[in-house]
Tab-separated table of C-alpha atoms in Angstrom:
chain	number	residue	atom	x	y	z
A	12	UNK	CA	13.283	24.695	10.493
A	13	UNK	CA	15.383	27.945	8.667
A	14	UNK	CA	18.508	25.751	10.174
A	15	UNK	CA	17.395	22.724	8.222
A	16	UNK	CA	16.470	24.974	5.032
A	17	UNK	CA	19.727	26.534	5.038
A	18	UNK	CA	21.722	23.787	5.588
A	19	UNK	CA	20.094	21.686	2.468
A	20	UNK	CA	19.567	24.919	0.666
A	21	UNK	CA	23.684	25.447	0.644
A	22	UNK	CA	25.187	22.044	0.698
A	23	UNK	CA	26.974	20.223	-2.555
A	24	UNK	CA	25.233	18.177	-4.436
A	25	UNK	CA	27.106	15.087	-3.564
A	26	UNK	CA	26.619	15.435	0.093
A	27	UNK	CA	23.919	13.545	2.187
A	28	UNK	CA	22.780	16.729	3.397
A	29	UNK	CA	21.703	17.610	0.219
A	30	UNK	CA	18.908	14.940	-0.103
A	31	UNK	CA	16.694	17.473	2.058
A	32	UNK	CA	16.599	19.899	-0.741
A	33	UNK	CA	15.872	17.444	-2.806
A	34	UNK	CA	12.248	17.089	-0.964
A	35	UNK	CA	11.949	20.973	-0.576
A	36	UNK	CA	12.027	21.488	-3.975
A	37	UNK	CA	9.199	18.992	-4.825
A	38	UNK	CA	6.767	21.235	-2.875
A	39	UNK	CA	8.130	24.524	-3.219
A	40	UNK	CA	10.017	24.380	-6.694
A	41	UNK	CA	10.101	28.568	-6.831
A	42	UNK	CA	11.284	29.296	-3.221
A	43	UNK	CA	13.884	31.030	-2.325
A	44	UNK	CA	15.192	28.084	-0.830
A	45	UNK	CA	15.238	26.391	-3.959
A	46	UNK	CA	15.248	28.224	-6.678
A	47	UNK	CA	19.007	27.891	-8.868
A	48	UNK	CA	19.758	31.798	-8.063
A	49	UNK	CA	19.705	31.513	-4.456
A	50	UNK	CA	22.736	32.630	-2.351
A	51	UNK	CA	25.124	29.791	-1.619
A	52	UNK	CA	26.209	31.740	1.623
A	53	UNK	CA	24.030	30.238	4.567
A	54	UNK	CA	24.470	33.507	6.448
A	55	UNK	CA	22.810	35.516	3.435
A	56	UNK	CA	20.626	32.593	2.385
A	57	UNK	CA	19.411	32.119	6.890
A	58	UNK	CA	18.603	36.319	6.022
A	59	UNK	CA	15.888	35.972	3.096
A	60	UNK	CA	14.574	32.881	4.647
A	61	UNK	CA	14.182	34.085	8.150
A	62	UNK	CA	11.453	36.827	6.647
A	63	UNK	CA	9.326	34.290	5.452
A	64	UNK	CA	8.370	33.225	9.111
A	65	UNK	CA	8.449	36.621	10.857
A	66	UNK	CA	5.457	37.966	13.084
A	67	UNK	CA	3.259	40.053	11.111
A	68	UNK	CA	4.063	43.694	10.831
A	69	UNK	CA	2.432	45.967	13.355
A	70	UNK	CA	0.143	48.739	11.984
A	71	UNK	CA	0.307	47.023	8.393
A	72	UNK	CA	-2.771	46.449	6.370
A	73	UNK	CA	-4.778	43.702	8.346
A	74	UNK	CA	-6.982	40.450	5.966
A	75	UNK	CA	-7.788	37.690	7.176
A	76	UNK	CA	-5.980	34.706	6.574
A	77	UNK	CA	-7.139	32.675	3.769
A	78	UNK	CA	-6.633	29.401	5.209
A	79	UNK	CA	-7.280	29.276	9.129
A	80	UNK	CA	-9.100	33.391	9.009
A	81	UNK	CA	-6.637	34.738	11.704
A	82	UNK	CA	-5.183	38.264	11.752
A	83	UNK	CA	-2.713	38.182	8.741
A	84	UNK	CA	-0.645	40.933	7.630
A	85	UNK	CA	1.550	39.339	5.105
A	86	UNK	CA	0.853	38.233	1.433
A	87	UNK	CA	2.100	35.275	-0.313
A	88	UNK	CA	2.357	34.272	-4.037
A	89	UNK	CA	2.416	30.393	-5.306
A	90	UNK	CA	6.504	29.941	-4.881
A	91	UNK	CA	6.087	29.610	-1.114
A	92	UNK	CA	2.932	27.333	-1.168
A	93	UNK	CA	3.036	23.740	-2.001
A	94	UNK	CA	0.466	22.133	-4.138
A	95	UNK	CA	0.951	24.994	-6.849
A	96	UNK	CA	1.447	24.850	-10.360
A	97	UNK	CA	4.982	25.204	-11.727
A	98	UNK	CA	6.432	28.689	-13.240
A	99	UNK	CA	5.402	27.886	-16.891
A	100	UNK	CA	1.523	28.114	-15.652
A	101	UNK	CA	-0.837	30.728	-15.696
A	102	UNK	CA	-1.300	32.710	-12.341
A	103	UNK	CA	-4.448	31.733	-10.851
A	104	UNK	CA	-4.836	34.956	-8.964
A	105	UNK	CA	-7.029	37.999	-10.258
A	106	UNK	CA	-5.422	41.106	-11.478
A	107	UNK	CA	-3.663	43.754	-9.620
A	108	UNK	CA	-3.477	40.740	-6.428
A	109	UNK	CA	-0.276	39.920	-5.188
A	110	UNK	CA	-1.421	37.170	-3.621
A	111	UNK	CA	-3.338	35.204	-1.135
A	112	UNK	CA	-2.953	36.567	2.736
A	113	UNK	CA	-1.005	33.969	4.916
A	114	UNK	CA	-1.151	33.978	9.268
A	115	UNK	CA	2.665	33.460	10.760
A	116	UNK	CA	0.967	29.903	11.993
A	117	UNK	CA	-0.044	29.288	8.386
A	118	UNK	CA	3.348	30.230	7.113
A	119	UNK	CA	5.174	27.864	9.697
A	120	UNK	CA	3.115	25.103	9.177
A	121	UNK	CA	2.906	25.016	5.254
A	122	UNK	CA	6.839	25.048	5.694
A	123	UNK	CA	6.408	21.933	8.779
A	124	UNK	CA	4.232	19.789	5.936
A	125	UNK	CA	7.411	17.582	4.827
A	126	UNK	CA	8.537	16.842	8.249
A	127	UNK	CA	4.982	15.459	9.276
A	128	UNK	CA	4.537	14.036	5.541
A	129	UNK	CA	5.822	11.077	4.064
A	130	UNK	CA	8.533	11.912	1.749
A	131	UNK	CA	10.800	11.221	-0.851
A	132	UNK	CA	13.704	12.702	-3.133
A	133	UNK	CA	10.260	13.827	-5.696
A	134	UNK	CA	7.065	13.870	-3.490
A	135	UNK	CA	5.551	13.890	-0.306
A	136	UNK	CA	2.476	11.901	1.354
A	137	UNK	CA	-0.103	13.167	3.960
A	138	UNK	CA	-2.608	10.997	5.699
A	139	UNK	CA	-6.453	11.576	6.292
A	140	UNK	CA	-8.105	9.875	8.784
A	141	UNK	CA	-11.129	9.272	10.956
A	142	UNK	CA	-9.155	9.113	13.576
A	143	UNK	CA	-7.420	12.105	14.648
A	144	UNK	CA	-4.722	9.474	16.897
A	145	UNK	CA	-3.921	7.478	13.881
A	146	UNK	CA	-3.502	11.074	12.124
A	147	UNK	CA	-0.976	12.157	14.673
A	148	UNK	CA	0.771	8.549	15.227
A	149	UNK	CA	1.363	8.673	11.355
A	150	UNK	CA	3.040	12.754	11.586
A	151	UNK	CA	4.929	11.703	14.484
A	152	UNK	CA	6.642	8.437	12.823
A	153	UNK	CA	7.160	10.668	9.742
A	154	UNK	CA	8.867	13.594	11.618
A	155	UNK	CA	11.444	10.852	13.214
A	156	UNK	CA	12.266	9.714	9.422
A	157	UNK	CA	12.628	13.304	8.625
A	158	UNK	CA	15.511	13.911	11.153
A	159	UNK	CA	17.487	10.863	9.876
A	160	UNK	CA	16.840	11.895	6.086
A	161	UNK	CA	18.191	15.679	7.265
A	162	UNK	CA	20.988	14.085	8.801
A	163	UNK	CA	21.978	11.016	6.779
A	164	UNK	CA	20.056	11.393	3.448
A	165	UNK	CA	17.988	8.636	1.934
A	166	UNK	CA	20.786	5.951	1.917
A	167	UNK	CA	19.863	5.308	5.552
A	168	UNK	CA	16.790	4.138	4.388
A	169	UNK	CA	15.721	0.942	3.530
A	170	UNK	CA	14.609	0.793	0.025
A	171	UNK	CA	11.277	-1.192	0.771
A	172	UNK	CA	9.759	1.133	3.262
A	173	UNK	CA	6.507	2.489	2.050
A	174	UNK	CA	4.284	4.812	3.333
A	175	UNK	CA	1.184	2.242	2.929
A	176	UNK	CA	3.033	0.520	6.145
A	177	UNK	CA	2.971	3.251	8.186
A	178	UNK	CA	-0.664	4.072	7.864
A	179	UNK	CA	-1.243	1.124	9.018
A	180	UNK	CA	0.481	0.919	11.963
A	181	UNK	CA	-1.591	4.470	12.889
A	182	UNK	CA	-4.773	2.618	11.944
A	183	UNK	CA	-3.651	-0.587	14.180
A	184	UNK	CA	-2.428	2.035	17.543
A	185	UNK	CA	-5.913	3.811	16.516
A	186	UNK	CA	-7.781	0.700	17.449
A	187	UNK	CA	-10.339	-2.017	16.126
A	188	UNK	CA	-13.072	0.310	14.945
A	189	UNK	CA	-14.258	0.774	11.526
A	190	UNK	CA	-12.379	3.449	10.543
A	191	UNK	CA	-11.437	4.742	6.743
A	192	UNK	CA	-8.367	6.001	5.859
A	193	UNK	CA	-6.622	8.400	2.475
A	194	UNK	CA	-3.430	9.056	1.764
A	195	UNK	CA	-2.584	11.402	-0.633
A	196	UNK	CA	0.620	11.856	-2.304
A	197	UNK	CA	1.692	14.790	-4.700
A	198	UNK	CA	4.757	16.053	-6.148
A	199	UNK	CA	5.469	19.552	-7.940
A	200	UNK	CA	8.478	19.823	-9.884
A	201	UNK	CA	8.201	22.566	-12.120
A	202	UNK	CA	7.546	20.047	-14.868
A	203	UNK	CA	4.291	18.029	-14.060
A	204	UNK	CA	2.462	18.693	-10.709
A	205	UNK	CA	0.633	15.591	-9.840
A	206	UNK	CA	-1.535	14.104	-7.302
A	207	UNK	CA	-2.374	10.122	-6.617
A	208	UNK	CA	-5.335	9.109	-3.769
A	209	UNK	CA	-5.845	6.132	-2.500
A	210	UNK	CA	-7.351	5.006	0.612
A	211	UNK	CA	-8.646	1.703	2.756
A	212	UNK	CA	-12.134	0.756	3.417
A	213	UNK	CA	-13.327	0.974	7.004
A	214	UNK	CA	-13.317	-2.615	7.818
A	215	UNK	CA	-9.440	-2.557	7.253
A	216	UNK	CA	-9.190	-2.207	11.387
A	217	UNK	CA	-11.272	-5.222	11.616
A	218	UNK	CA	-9.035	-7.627	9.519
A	219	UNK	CA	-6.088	-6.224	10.992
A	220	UNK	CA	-7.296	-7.231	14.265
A	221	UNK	CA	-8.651	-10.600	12.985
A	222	UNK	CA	-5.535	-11.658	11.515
A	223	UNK	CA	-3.503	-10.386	14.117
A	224	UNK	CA	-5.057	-12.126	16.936
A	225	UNK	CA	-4.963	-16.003	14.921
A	226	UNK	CA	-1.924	-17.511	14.626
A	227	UNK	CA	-3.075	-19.533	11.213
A	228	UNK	CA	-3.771	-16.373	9.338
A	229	UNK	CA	-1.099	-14.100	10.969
A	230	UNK	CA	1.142	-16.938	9.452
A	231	UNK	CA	-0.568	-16.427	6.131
A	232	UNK	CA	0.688	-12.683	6.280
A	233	UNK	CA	3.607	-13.176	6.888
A	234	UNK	CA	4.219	-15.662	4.218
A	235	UNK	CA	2.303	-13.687	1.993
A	236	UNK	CA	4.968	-10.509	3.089
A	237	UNK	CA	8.044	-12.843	2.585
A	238	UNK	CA	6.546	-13.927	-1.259
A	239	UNK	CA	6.331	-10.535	-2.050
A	240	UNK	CA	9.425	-9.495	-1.152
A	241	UNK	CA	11.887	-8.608	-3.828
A	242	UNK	CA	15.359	-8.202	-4.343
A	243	UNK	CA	18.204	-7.117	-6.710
A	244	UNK	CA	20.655	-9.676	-8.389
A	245	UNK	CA	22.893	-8.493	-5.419
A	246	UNK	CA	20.395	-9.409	-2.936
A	247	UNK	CA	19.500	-6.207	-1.328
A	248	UNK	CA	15.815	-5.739	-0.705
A	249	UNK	CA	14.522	-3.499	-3.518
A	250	UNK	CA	10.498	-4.408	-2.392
A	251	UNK	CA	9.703	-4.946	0.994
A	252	UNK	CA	7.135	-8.132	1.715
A	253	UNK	CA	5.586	-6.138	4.734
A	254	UNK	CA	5.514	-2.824	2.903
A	255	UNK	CA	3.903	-4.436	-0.747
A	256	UNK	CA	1.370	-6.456	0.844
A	257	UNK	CA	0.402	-3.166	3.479
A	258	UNK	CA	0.328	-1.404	-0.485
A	259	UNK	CA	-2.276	-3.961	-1.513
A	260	UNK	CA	-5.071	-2.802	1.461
A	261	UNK	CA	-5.241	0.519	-0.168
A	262	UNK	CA	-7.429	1.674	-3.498
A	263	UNK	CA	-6.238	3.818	-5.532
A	264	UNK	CA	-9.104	6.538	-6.404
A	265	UNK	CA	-8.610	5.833	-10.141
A	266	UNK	CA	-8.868	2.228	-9.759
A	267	UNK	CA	-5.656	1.281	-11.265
A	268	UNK	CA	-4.239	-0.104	-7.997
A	269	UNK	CA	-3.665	-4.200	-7.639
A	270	UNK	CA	-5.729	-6.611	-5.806
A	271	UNK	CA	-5.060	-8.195	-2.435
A	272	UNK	CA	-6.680	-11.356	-3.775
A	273	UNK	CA	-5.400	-11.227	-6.929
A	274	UNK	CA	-2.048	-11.436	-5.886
A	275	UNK	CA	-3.277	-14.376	-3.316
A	276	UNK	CA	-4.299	-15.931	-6.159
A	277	UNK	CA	-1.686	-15.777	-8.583
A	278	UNK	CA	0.892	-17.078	-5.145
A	279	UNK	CA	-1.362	-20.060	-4.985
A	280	UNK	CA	-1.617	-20.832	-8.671
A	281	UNK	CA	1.998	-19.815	-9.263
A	282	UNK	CA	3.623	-23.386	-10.155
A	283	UNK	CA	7.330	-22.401	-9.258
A	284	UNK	CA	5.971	-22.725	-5.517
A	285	UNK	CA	5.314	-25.681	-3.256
A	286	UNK	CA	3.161	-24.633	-0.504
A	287	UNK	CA	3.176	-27.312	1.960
A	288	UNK	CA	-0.417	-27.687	3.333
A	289	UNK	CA	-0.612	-25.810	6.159
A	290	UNK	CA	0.928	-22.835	4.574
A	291	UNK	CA	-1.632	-23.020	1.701
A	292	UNK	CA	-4.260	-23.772	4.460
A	293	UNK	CA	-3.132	-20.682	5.666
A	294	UNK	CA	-2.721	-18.361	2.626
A	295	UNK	CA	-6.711	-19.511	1.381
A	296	UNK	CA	-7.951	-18.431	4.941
A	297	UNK	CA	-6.182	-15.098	5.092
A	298	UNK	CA	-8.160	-14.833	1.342
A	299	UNK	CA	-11.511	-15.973	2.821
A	300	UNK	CA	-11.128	-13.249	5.891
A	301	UNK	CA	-10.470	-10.385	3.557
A	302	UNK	CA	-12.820	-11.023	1.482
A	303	UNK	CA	-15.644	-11.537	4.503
A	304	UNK	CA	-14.438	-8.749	6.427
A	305	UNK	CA	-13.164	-6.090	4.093
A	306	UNK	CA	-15.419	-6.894	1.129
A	307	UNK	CA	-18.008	-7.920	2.913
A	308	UNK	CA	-18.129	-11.114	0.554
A	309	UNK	CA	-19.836	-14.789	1.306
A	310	UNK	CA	-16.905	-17.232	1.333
A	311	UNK	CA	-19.002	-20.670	1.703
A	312	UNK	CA	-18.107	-21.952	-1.900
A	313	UNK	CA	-17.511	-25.938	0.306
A	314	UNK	CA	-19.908	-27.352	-1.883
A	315	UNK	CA	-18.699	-26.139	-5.154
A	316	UNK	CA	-15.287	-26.767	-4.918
A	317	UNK	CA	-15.861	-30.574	-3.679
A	318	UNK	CA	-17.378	-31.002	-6.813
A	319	UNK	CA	-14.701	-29.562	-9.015
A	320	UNK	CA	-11.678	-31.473	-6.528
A	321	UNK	CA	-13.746	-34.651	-7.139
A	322	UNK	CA	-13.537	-34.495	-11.093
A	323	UNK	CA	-9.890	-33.730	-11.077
A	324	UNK	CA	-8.896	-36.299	-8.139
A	325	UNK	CA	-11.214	-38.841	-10.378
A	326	UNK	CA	-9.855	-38.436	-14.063
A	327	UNK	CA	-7.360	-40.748	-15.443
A	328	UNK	CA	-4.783	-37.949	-15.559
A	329	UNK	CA	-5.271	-35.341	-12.550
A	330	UNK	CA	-2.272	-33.340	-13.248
A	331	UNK	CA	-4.217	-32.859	-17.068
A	332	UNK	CA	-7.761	-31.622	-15.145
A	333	UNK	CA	-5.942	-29.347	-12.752
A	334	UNK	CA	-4.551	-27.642	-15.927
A	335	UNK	CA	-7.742	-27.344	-17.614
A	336	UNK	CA	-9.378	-26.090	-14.754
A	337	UNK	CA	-6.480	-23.338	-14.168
A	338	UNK	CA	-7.251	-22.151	-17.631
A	339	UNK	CA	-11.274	-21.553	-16.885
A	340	UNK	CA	-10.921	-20.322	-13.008
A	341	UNK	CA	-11.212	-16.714	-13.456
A	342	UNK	CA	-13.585	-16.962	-17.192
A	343	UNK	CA	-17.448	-16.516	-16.069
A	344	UNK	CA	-18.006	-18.604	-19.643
A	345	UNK	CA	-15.181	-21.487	-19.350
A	346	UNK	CA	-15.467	-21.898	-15.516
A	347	UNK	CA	-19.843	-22.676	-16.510
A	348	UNK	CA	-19.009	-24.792	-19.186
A	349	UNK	CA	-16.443	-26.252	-16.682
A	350	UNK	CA	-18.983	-26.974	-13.686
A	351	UNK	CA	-21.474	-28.343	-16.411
A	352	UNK	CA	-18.971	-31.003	-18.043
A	353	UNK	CA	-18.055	-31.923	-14.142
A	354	UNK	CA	-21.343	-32.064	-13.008
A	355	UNK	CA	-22.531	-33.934	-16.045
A	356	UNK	CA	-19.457	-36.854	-15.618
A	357	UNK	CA	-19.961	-37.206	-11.755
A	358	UNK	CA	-23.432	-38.201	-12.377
A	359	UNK	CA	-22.737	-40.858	-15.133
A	360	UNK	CA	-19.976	-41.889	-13.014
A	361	UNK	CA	-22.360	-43.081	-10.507
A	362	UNK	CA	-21.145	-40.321	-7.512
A	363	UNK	CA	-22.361	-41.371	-4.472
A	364	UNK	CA	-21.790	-37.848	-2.971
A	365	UNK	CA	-24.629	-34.954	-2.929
A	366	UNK	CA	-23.273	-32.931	-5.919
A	367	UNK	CA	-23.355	-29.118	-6.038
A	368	UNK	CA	-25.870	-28.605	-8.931
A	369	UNK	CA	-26.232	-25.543	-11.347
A	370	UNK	CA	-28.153	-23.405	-8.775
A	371	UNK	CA	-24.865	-23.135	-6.568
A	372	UNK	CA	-23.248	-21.813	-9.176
A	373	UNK	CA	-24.697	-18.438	-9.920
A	374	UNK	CA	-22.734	-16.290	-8.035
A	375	UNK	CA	-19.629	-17.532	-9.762
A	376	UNK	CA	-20.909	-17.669	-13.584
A	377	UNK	CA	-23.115	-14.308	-13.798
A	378	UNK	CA	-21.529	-10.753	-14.786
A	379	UNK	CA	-22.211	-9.135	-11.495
A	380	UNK	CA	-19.890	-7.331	-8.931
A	381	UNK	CA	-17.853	-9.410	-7.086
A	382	UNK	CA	-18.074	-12.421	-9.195
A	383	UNK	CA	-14.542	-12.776	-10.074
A	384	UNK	CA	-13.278	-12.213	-6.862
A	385	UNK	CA	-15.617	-15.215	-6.139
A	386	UNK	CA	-14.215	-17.336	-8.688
A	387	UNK	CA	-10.674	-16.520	-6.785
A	388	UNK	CA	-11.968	-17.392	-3.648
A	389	UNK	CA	-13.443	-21.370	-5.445
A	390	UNK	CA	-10.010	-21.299	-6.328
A	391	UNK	CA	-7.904	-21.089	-3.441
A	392	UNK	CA	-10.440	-23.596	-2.204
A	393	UNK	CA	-10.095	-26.217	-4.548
A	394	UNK	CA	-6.273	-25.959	-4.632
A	395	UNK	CA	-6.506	-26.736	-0.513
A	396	UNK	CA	-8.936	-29.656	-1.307
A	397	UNK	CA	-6.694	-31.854	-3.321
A	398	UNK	CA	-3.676	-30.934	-1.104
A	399	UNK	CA	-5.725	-32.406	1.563
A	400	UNK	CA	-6.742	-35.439	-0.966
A	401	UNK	CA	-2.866	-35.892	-1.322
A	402	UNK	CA	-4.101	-35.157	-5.005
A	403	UNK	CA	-0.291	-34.552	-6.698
A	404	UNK	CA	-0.398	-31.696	-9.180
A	405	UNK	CA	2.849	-30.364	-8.642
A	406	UNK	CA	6.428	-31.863	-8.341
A	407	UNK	CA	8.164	-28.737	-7.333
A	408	UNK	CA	10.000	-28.927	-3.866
A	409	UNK	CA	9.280	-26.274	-1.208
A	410	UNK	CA	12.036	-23.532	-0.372
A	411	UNK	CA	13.619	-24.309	2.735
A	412	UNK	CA	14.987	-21.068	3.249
A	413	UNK	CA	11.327	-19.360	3.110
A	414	UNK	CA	9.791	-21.621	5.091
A	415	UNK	CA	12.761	-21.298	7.797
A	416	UNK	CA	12.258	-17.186	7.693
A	417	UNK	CA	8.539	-17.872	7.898
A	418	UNK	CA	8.699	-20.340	10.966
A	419	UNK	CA	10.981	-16.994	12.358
A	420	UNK	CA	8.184	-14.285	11.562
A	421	UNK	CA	4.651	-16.558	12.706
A	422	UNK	CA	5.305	-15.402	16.569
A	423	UNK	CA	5.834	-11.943	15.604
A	424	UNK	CA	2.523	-9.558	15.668
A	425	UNK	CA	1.057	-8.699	12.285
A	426	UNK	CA	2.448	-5.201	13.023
A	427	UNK	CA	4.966	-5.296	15.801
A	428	UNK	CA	6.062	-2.960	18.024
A	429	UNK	CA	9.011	-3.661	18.020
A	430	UNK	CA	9.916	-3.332	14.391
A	431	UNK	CA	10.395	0.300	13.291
A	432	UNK	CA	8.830	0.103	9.864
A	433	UNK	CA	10.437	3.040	8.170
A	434	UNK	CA	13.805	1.855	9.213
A	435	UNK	CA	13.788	-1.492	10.072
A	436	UNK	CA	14.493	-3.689	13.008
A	437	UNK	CA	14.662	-1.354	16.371
């Protein structure tokens, strides 16, 4: 570890080795590994650093270590502890303190955080878990992406790899339980010190699982992964499918975090795509199975969307109805007044079809939790309905290329093996 500081700590700033000081000094922004007036010279610089991991000084004033309670002799201030304040704050320590007692095993592993972290050039990422083996599969994968970014710098990354992916392949290698997961990421650079939570719910094993094991919905992934995908006018990947939609199964703790079936939503609205059927089929199930398993939802909106599909397929312009009905899907008011105008021209129509009346439409019309998610969900329904019908509402042609890549990926496990997800293919 004093090899890797000292190597970072001494290397030019164009150099790749220099990348690793980059992540030191968004935990430790006052160390002397970091700070502007250390010593260049690696042999003076390996001298000062060395001291901050030595065994504790025999006969010295013994306290107990203030985070584990073991025999500690040494005392540390904020510059060598992450998670601090920067330089310009007030010290949060009494008067006459020098600071808060630190164990040698305390000392080496606040200094061990960024290789078992998820890191970049400004902050860092930690997992908590239920599971102490998804804990330690998620450290272990990180440590490995450490030695390449001490090595070869960030370049040798791929720009779409997200920490969100790796959690999840701990959570999968962790097993099928229910099983909740947090990650937290922070960042302290002597400007703003931050911190951002955001976490799964426990069912997240359970869809995982689900999905994986169905070929119709583990296709839905992974054309939901490839949709999401972005890139640069270049064509390099600057947003990895696999690593945005692993993004969208986590919450952020302020709530300002995007929906998985919002997004699912907006794909199957979008009217620059052409889904062919069995990719839509597949895209509204992998909705319906989040939604049951994750949010615990009731997906059985059958006989509300034949009802809506049947006054669209029926008018004298279907393309015109479709539009309309795009404009009201996700409005509590215009989707009521919607169902009510549909309902009402069915039955002077003459339908000869049970119709879905007014008391089937509650959960998708009140102002109660879950109700637009609902109204996503009637949808995603509808939309598969008149595809089925043969209903046209679209004239775009489907992208041959995506559909070739996604014919590729459907074999492939939701999360495989053999696809190393912080660097890419193995």
């Amino acid at each position: 570890m004093v090899e890797d500081l000292c190597r970072a700590a001494s290397a030019p700033k164009d150099t790749r080795a220099y990348d690793w000081w980059k992540v030191l000094y968004a935990l430790y922004p006052n160390s002397k590994a970091t700070r502007s007036t250390r010593p260049r010279d690696p042999v003076m610089l390996r001298g000062e650093l060395e001291g901050l991991f030595a065994p504790d000084t025999p006969h010295a004033v013994v306290l107990p270590c203030t985070f584990c309670g073991a025999v500690a002799t040494t005392v540390w201030g904020k510059s060598n502890l992450p998670l601090f304040d920067s330089s310009s704050a007030l010290n949060t320590l009494p008067p006459g303190v020098g600071g808060w007692p630190v164990c040698r095993g305390c000392r080496i592993a606040m200094w061990a955080l960024p290789y078992g972290s998820w890191v970049t050039a400004g902050s860092a990422t930690v997992l908590s878990c239920e599971s102490a083996m998804a804990e330690r599969e998620f450290a272990r994968r990180n440590v490995q992406r450490a030695r390449r970014i001490t090595q070869a710098g960030f370049t040798g990354l791929p720009a779409g790899a997200r920490p969100e992916l790796v959690a999840l392949v701990a959570l999968r290698d962790a097993g099928a339980d229910l099983c909740a997961t947090t990650l937290w990421s922070f960042k302290n650079d002597n400007q703003a010190a931050w911190l951002r939570v955001t976490h799964t719910r426990r069912a997240v094993p359970v869809f995982l699982a689900r999905v994986d094991g169905n070929a119709p919905l583990r296709r839905g992934w992974h054309l939901f992964a490839v949709a999401l995908t972005r890139r640069d006018a270049q064509g390099r990947v600057t947003a990895g499918g696999s690593a945005e939609a692993a993004r969208l199964l986590f919450e952020a703790e302020d709530g300002r975090s995007r929906s998985l079936l919002r997004e699912l939503f907006q794909l199957l609205q979008d009217s620059d795509r052409a889904w062919s059927l069995d990719e839509r089929e597949a895209l509204v199930g992998l909705a319906a199975v989040y939604a049951e398993e994750v949010l615990g939802m009731d997906t059985d909106l059958a006989a509300v969307a034949a009802l809506i599909a049947d006054w669209i397929e029926r008018g004298s312009s279907p393309r015109g109805r479709y539009a309309e009905y795009r404009n009201a899907a996700l409005s509590d008011y215009k989707l009521g007044a919607l169902l009510m105008q549909a309902y009402s021209r069915l039955l002077l129509d003459g339908s000869n079809t049970e119709l879905a009346g007014p008391e089937s439409w509650e959960s998708l019309i009140k102002r109660r939790p879950r109700a637009w998610e609902q109204r996503m969900l009637l949808f995603a329904q509808v939309s598969v309905l008149l595809q089925q019908r043969g209903v046209a509402i679209g004239e775009k042609s489907s992208d041959l290329e995506e559909r070739r890549l996604v014919e590729e990926l459907e074999n492939r496990p939701l999360l495989d093996e053999a696809f190393d997800y912080e660097m890419g293919p193995v």
